[in-house]
Short mmCIF file of C-alpha atoms and ligand atoms in Angstrom, two decimals:
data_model
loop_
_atom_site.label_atom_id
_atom_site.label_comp_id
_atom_site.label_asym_id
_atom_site.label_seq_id
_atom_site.Cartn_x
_atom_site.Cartn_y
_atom_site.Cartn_z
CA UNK A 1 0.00 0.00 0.00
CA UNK A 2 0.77 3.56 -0.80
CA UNK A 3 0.44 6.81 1.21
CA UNK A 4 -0.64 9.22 -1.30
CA UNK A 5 -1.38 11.52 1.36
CA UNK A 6 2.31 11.27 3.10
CA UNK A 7 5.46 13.31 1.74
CA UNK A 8 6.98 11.81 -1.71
CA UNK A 9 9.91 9.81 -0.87
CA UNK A 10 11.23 11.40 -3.40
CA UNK A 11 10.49 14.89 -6.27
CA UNK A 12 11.59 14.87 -9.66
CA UNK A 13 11.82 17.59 -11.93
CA UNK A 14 13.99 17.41 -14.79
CA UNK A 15 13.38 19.95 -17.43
CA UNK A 16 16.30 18.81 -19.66
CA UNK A 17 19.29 17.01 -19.48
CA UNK A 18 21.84 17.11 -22.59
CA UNK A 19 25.05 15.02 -23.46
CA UNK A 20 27.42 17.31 -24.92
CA UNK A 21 30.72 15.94 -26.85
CA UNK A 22 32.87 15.67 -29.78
CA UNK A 23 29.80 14.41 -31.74
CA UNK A 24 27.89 16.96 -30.51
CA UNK A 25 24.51 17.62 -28.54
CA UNK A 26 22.28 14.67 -27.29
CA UNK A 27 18.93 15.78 -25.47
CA UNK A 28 18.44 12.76 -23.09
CA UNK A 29 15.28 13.83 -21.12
CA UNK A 30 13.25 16.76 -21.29
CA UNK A 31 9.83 18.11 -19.25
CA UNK A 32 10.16 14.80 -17.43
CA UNK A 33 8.14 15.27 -13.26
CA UNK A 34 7.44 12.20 -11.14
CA UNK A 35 6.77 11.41 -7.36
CA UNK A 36 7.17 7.77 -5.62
CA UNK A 37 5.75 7.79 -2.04
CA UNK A 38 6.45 5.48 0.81
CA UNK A 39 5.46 2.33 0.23
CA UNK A 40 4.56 2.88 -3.79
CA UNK A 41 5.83 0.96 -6.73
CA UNK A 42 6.49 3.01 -9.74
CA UNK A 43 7.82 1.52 -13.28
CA UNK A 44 9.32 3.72 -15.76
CA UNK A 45 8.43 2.41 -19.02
CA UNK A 46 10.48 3.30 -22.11
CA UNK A 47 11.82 2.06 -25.45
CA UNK A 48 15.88 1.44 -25.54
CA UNK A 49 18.14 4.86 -25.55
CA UNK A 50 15.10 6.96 -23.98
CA UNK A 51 16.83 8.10 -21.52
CA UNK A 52 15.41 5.79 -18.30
CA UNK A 53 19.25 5.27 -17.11
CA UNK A 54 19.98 8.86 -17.50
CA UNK A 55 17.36 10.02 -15.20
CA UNK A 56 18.46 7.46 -12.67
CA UNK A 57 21.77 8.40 -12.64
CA UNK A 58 20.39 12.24 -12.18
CA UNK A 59 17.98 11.32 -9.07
CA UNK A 60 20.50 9.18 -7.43
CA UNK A 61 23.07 12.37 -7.49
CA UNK A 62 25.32 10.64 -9.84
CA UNK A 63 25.02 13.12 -12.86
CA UNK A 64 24.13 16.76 -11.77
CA UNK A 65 24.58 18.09 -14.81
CA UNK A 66 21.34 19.06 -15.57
CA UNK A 67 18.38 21.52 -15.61
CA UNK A 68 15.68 21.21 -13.17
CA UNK A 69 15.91 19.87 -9.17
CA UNK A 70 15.46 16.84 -7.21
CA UNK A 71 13.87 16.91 -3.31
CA UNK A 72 15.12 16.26 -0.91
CA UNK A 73 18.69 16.45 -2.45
CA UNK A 74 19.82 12.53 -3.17
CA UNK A 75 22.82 13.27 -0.88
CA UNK A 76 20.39 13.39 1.91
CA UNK A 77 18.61 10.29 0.83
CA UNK A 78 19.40 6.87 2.10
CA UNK A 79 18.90 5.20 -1.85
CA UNK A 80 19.72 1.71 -2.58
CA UNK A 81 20.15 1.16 -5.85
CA UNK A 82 20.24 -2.15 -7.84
CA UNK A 83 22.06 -1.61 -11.60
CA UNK A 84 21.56 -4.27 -14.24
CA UNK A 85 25.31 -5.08 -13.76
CA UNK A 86 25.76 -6.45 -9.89
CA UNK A 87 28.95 -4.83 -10.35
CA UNK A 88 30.46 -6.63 -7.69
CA UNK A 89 34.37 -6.80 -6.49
CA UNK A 90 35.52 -9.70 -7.60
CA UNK A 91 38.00 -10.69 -5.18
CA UNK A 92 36.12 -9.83 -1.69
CA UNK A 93 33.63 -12.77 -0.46
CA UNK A 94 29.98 -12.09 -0.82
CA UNK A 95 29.39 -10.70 3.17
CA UNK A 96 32.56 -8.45 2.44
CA UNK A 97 30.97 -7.12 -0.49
CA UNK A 98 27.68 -6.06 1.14
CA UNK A 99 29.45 -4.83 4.12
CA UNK A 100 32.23 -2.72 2.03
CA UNK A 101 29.57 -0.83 1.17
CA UNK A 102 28.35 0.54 4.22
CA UNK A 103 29.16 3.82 5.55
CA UNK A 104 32.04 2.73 7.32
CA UNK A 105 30.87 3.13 11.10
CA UNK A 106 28.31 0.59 10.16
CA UNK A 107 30.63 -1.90 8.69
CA UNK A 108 30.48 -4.13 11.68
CA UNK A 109 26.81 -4.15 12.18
CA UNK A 110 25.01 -7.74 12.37
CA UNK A 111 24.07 -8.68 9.22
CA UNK A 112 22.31 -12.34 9.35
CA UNK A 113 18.98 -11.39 9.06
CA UNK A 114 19.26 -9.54 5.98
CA UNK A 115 21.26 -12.76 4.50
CA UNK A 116 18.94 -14.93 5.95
CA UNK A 117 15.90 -13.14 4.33
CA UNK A 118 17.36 -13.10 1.02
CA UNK A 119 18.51 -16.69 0.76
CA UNK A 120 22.03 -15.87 1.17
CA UNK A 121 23.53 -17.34 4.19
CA UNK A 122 24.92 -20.10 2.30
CA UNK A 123 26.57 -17.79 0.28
CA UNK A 124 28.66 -15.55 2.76
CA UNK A 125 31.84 -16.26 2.25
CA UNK A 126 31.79 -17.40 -1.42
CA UNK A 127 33.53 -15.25 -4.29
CA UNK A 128 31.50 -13.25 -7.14
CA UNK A 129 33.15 -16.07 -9.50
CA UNK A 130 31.39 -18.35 -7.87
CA UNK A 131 27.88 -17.26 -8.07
CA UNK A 132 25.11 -17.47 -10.89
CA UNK A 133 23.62 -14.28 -12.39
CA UNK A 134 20.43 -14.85 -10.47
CA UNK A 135 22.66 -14.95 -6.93
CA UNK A 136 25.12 -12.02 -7.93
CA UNK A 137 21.44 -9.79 -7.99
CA UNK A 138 20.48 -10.60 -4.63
CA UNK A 139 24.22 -9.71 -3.34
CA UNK A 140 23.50 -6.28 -5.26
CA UNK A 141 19.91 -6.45 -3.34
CA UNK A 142 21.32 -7.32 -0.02
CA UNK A 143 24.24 -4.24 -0.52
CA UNK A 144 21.03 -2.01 -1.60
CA UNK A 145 19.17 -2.97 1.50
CA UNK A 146 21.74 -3.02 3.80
CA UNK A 147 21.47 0.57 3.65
CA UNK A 148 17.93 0.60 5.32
CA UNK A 149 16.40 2.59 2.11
CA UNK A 150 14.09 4.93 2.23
CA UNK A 151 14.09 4.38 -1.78
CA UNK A 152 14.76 1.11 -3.74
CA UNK A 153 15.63 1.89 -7.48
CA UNK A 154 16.03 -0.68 -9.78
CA UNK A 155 17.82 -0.30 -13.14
CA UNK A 156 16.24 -3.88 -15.04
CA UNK A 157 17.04 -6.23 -12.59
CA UNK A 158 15.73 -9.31 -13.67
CA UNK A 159 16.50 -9.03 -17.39
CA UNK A 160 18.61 -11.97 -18.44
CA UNK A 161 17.48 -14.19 -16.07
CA UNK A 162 15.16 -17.17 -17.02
CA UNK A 163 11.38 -17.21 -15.74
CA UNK A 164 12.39 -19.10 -12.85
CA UNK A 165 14.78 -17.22 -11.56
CA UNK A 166 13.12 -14.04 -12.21
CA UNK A 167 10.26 -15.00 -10.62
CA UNK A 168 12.11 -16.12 -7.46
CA UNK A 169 14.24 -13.04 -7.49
CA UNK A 170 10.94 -10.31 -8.03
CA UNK A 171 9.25 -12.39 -4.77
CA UNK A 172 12.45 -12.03 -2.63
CA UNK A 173 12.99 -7.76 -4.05
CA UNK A 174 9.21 -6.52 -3.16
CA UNK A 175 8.32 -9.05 0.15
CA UNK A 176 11.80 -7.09 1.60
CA UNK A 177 10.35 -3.61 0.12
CA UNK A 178 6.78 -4.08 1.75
CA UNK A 179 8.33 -5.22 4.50
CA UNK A 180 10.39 -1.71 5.04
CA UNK A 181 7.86 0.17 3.40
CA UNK A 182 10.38 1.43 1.02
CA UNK A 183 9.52 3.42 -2.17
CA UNK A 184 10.16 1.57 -5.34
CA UNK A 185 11.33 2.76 -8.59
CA UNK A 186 12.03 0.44 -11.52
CA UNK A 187 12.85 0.40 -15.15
CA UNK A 188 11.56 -2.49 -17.02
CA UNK A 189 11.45 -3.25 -21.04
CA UNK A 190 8.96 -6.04 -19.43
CA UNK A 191 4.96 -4.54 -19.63
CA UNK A 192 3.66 -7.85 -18.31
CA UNK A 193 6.25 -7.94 -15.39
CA UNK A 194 5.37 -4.74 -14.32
CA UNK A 195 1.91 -5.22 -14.66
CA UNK A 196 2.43 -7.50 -11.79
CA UNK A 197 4.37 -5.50 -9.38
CA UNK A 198 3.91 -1.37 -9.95
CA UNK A 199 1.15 0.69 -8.20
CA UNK A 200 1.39 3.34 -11.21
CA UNK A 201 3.70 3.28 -14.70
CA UNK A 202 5.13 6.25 -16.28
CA UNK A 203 5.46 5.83 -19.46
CA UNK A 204 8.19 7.63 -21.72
CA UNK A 205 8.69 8.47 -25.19
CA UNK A 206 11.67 7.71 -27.15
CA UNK A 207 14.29 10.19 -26.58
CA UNK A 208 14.49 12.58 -25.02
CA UNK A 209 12.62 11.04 -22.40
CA UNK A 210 9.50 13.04 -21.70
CA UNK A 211 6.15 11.73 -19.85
CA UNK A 212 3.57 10.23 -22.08
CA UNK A 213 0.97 9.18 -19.72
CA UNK A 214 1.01 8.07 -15.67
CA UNK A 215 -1.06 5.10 -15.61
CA UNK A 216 -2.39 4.22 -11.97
CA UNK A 217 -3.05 0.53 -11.42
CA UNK A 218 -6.09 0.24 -8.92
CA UNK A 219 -6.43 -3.42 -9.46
CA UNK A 220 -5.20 -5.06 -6.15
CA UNK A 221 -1.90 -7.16 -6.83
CA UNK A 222 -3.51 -9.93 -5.58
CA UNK A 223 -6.33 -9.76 -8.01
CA UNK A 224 -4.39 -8.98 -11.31
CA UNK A 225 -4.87 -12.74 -13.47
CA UNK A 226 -2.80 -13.32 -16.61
CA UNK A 227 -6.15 -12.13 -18.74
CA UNK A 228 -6.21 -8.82 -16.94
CA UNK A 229 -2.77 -8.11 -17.38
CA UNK A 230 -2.99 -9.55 -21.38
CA UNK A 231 -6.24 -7.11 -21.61
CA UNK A 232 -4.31 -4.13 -20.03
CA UNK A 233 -0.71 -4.41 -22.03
CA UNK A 234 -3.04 -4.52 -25.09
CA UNK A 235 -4.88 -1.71 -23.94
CA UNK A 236 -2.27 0.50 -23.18
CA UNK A 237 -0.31 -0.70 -26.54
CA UNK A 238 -3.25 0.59 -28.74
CA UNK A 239 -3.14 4.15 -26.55
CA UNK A 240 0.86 4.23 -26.74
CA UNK A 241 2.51 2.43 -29.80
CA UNK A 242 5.30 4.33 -29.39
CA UNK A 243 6.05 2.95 -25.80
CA UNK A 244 4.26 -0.39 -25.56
CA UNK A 245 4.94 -2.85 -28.11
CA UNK A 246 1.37 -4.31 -29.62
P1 LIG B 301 18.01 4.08 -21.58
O1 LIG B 301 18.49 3.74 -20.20
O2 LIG B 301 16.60 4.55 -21.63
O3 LIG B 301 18.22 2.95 -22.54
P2 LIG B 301 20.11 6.08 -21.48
O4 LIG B 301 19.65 7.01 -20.41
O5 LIG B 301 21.21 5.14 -21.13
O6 LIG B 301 18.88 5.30 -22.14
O7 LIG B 301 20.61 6.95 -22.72
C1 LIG B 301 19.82 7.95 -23.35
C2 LIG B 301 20.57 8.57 -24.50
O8 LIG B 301 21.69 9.29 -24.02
C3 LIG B 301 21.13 7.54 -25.49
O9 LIG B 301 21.02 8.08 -26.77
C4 LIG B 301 22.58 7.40 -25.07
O10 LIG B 301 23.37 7.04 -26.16
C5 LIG B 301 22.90 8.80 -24.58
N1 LIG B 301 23.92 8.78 -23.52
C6 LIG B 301 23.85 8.09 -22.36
N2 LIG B 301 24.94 8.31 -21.61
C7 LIG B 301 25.73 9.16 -22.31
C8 LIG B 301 27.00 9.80 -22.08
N3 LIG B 301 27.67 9.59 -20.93
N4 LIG B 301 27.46 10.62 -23.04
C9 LIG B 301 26.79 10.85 -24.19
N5 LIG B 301 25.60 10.29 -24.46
C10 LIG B 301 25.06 9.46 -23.56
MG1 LIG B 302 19.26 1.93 -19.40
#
């Protein structure tokens, strides 16, 4: 559940952001305003090279290079952040990995009931090498949460992994979200997927990112079958071709 009524987790207001080099000028996002609120799900929805990474990068404070403003500033903000890439260190076991990235006060803080609640005490002191695609994520996750979030952004997490995995990977990232009442944000290529998980899609055009259309789900999650989500992706296709693949 969502607190509409609360403060946003987060404010974003990007009125453009442009790549400039050699080659020249590339407008990446423009006109582009969302909210997520405690406890909400939001997808951004996008074709390839719209500009979805780009405006990650800007609310996490990675890229400030840009007009418009984010609130509070993201160097205020406890954000986790799970990339597409784990991007792990290779050569540090999997605990070390989750606790190098801790503030470093908080380093030596206990740790095994975040492992246990994401399936990896087994996997403490194994190496990156070591671990499947699908495990490697739920290190990222378990850095991410370790944090204590107030915001959970997700750059395609489960692309690349089959159904299975997916599947078991989406169950483990939202029951610990609910469960801290964390703000979600998420990019996904995948309509049906987040069909199943978001409380409201934003939906971009193809670059420069802008907002085509905020679509609220009100179905209950629990509630949404495989023909309601087949009637809805369709549904939204014929409204936005350019963002929803018929
Ligand atoms: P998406 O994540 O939606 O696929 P991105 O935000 O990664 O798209 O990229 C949007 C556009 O900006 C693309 O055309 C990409 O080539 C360009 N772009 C991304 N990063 C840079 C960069 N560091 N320098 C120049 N252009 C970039
Ligand atoms: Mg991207």
């Amino acid at each position: 559940m969502s607190d509409a009524g609360a403060d946003p987790a987060i404010a974003v207001a990007i009125r453009r952001k442009t790549y400039s080099g050699r080659g020249g000028h590339v407008e990446a996002v423009r006109d582009l305003a969302f909210t997520v609120h405690p406890g909400e799900t939001v997808c951004l929805i996008g074709p390839s090279g719209a500009g979805k990474t780009t405006t990650l990068r800007i609310l996490l404070g990675l890229d400030r290079d840009f007009e418009g403003s984010v609130t509070p500033d993201p160097a205020s903000l406890r954000i986790g952040i799970v990339f597409q890439e784990p991007r792990l260190l290779p050569w540090r076991s999997v605990e070390q990995n989750v606790r190098l990235s801790l503030p470093r006060p908080e380093r030596g803080r206990p740790l095994d009931a975040l492992f246990e609640e994401l399936g990896l005490s087994p996997w403490r002191d194994r190496y990156p090498g070591e671990l499947s695609l699908g495990m490697a994520r739920r290190v990222a996750l378990a850095r991410a949460l370790a944090l204590e979030p107030r915001l959970l952004v997700l750059d395609e997490p489960f692309v690349s992994l089959d159904d299975a995995a997916a599947s078991a990977l989406r169950g483990v990232v939202f029951a610990a979200a609910r469960r801290r009442h964390a703000a979600v944000l998420m990019v996904t290529h995948n309509v049906p997927e987040a069909l199943e998980v978001a409380d409201r899609l934003l939906l971009l055009t193809p670059r420069p990112a802008r907002l085509v259309a905020a679509v609220p789900l009100a179905t209950p999650k629990a509630d949404r079958s495989r023909a309601w989500s087949e009637a809805t992706r369709r549904d939204l296709a014929a409204r936005y071709p350019d963002t929803v693949a018929a």
